[in-house]
CSV table of C-alpha atoms in Angstrom, one decimal:
chain,number,residue,atom,x,y,z
D,2,PHE,CA,111.9,182.6,150.6
D,3,TYR,CA,114.4,183.3,153.2
D,4,ARG,CA,116.3,186.2,154.6
D,5,TYR,CA,119.5,185.6,156.5
D,6,THR,CA,120.5,189.1,157.6
D,7,LEU,CA,119.6,192.8,157.3
D,8,THR,CA,121.8,195.7,158.2
D,9,ARG,CA,121.0,199.6,159.0
D,10,THR,CA,123.8,202.1,159.7
D,11,TRP,CA,123.5,205.6,160.7
D,12,SER,CA,126.7,206.6,162.2
D,13,ASP,CA,130.3,205.3,162.7
D,14,GLY,CA,129.3,203.9,166.4
D,15,PRO,CA,129.3,200.3,167.5
D,16,ILE,CA,127.1,197.6,165.9
D,17,LEU,CA,124.5,195.6,167.6
D,18,LEU,CA,123.4,192.5,166.4
D,19,TRP,CA,119.8,191.6,167.2
D,20,ILE,CA,118.8,187.9,167.1
D,21,LEU,CA,115.0,187.7,166.6
D,22,LEU,CA,112.8,184.9,165.6
D,23,ASN,CA,112.3,185.2,161.7
D,24,PRO,CA,112.1,187.8,159.1
D,25,SER,CA,109.1,189.3,158.6
D,26,THR,CA,108.6,192.4,155.7
D,27,ALA,CA,111.5,194.5,156.0
D,28,ASP,CA,113.8,194.6,153.4
D,29,GLU,CA,116.9,196.6,152.0
D,30,ARG,CA,114.7,199.6,151.3
D,31,LYS,CA,111.7,199.3,153.8
D,32,ASN,CA,111.5,199.1,157.4
D,33,ASP,CA,109.0,197.2,159.3
D,34,PRO,CA,107.6,198.0,162.7
D,35,THR,CA,110.0,195.7,164.5
D,36,LEU,CA,112.9,197.0,162.6
D,37,ARG,CA,111.8,200.6,163.4
D,38,LYS,CA,111.7,199.8,167.1
D,39,ALA,CA,115.1,198.2,167.1
D,40,ILE,CA,116.6,201.2,165.3
D,41,ALA,CA,115.3,203.4,168.0
D,42,PHE,CA,116.4,201.4,170.7
D,43,SER,CA,119.8,200.9,169.3
D,44,LYS,CA,120.1,204.6,168.8
D,45,ALA,CA,119.1,205.4,172.3
D,46,TRP,CA,121.6,203.0,173.6
D,47,GLY,CA,124.5,204.6,171.4
D,48,PHE,CA,124.9,202.2,168.7
D,49,GLY,CA,125.7,203.3,165.1
D,50,GLY,CA,123.8,200.5,163.5
D,51,LEU,CA,122.4,197.1,163.7
D,52,VAL,CA,122.3,193.9,162.1
D,53,PHE,CA,119.1,191.8,162.2
D,54,CYS,CA,119.7,187.9,162.2
D,55,ASN,CA,117.0,185.2,163.2
D,56,LEU,CA,116.5,181.8,164.6
D,57,PHE,CA,114.7,180.9,161.8
D,58,ALA,CA,115.6,182.6,158.2
D,59,PHE,CA,112.2,181.7,156.6
D,60,ARG,CA,110.4,185.1,156.0
D,61,SER,CA,106.9,185.2,157.0
D,62,THR,CA,104.6,187.6,159.1
D,63,ASP,CA,103.1,184.7,161.0
D,64,PRO,CA,105.1,182.5,163.3
D,65,ARG,CA,102.2,179.8,162.5
D,66,ALA,CA,103.2,179.7,158.9
D,67,MET,CA,106.9,179.8,159.7
D,68,LYS,CA,106.3,176.7,162.1
D,69,ARG,CA,104.8,174.8,159.3
D,70,GLU,CA,107.5,175.3,156.7
D,71,GLU,CA,109.6,172.1,156.3
D,72,ASP,CA,113.1,174.0,156.7
D,73,PRO,CA,112.5,177.3,158.6
D,74,VAL,CA,116.2,177.5,159.9
D,75,GLY,CA,117.5,177.9,156.1
D,76,ILE,CA,120.7,176.1,155.0
D,77,CYS,CA,123.3,178.7,155.9
D,78,ASN,CA,121.6,180.4,158.8
D,79,ASP,CA,123.9,179.1,161.5
D,80,SER,CA,127.1,180.2,159.6
D,81,VAL,CA,125.3,183.7,159.2
D,82,LEU,CA,124.8,183.9,162.9
D,83,ILE,CA,128.5,182.9,163.8
D,84,MET,CA,129.7,185.6,161.4
D,85,ALA,CA,127.3,188.3,162.5
D,86,ALA,CA,127.9,187.6,166.3
D,87,HIS,CA,131.8,187.5,165.7
D,88,ASP,CA,131.7,190.9,164.1
D,89,ALA,CA,129.1,192.6,166.2
D,90,ASP,CA,130.0,194.9,169.2
D,91,GLN,CA,127.3,193.4,171.1
D,92,VAL,CA,124.4,190.7,170.9
D,93,VAL,CA,120.8,191.1,172.1
D,94,CYS,CA,118.6,188.1,171.9
D,95,ALA,CA,114.9,189.2,171.3
D,96,TRP,CA,113.2,186.2,169.9
D,97,GLY,CA,110.1,186.0,171.9
D,98,ASN,CA,108.1,183.0,173.1
D,99,HIS,CA,108.3,180.9,169.7
D,100,GLY,CA,112.1,180.7,170.1
D,101,THR,CA,111.2,177.2,171.7
D,102,HIS,CA,110.1,175.7,168.3
D,103,ARG,CA,112.3,172.8,167.2
D,104,ALA,CA,114.5,173.7,170.2
D,105,ARG,CA,116.0,176.4,168.0
D,106,ALA,CA,116.9,178.8,170.9
D,107,ARG,CA,118.8,176.3,172.8
D,108,GLU,CA,120.8,175.1,169.5
D,109,VAL,CA,121.6,178.8,168.7
D,110,LEU,CA,122.6,179.6,172.4
D,111,GLU,CA,124.8,176.6,172.4
D,112,LEU,CA,126.3,177.4,168.9
D,113,LEU,CA,127.3,181.2,170.0
D,114,GLN,CA,128.9,179.9,173.3
D,115,ASP,CA,130.9,177.3,171.7
D,116,PRO,CA,134.6,178.7,171.6
D,117,GLU,CA,135.4,176.7,168.8
D,118,GLU,CA,132.6,177.8,166.6
D,119,MET,CA,133.3,181.4,167.4
D,120,ALA,CA,136.9,181.4,166.8
D,121,GLY,CA,137.5,181.9,170.6
D,122,ARG,CA,135.4,185.1,170.7
D,123,VAL,CA,132.4,184.2,172.6
D,124,PRO,CA,130.0,186.8,172.9
D,125,GLU,CA,128.3,188.3,176.1
D,126,LEU,CA,124.4,187.7,175.2
D,127,TRP,CA,121.9,190.6,176.3
D,128,CYS,CA,118.2,190.9,176.2
D,129,MET,CA,115.2,193.2,177.3
D,130,GLY,CA,114.0,191.0,180.0
D,131,THR,CA,112.7,187.5,179.6
D,132,ASN,CA,109.1,186.3,179.1
D,133,GLN,CA,107.5,183.7,181.7
D,134,ASN,CA,108.9,180.6,179.9
D,135,GLY,CA,112.4,182.2,180.1
D,136,THR,CA,112.6,183.4,176.5
D,137,PRO,CA,114.1,186.7,175.7
D,138,LYS,CA,111.5,189.4,174.9
D,139,HIS,CA,110.6,190.7,171.6
D,140,PRO,CA,111.3,194.6,171.2
D,141,LEU,CA,108.2,195.6,169.4
D,142,TYR,CA,105.6,196.4,172.4
D,143,LEU,CA,108.4,197.3,175.0
D,144,ALA,CA,108.7,200.8,176.4
D,145,MET,CA,111.6,202.8,175.2
D,146,SER,CA,112.9,203.2,178.6
D,147,THR,CA,113.6,199.3,178.6
D,148,LYS,CA,117.2,198.5,179.3
D,149,LEU,CA,119.5,195.9,178.3
D,150,GLU,CA,120.1,193.0,180.9
D,151,ARG,CA,122.5,189.9,180.6
D,152,LEU,CA,120.8,186.9,179.3
D,153,LEU,CA,121.5,183.9,181.4
D,154,PRO,CA,121.3,181.1,179.1
D,155,VAL,CA,120.3,177.8,180.6
D,156,VAL,CA,123.0,176.0,178.5
D,157,ALA,CA,126.1,174.8,180.3
D,158,SER,CA,129.2,176.7,179.1
D,159,ALA,CA,132.0,174.6,177.5
């Protein structure tokens, strides 16, 4: 079962796109711990809403189960990521250590930096710091004082 996007809006302010690893238990009615934390960060940074997208659209609370899935990305995930990044006011990458699975993080970074794919509107990519392996940190256990910083992708610009 897949979830491609999840939206929360609380005011008329700008929209922050979060790109995480894969969907967990949150849905249209219920927030999970990661979504609650992302809402708190987004509000603190002055955003009026957020959109959650993921490197992998397969829904699972366990990254190991997601990694065992035959098609964890999902058939329309790239299109959803492109549309969401194009429509967002800012993009924060926050998929954590497991983003290296199937080289998916690199694939998504290349996609988001491709002027043709992005219809000429290549977004600046932000993160909340990086892990030792260079992946952008996941928000769940970060302090609320954490600031956004530019993500310097390892892919060449087109």
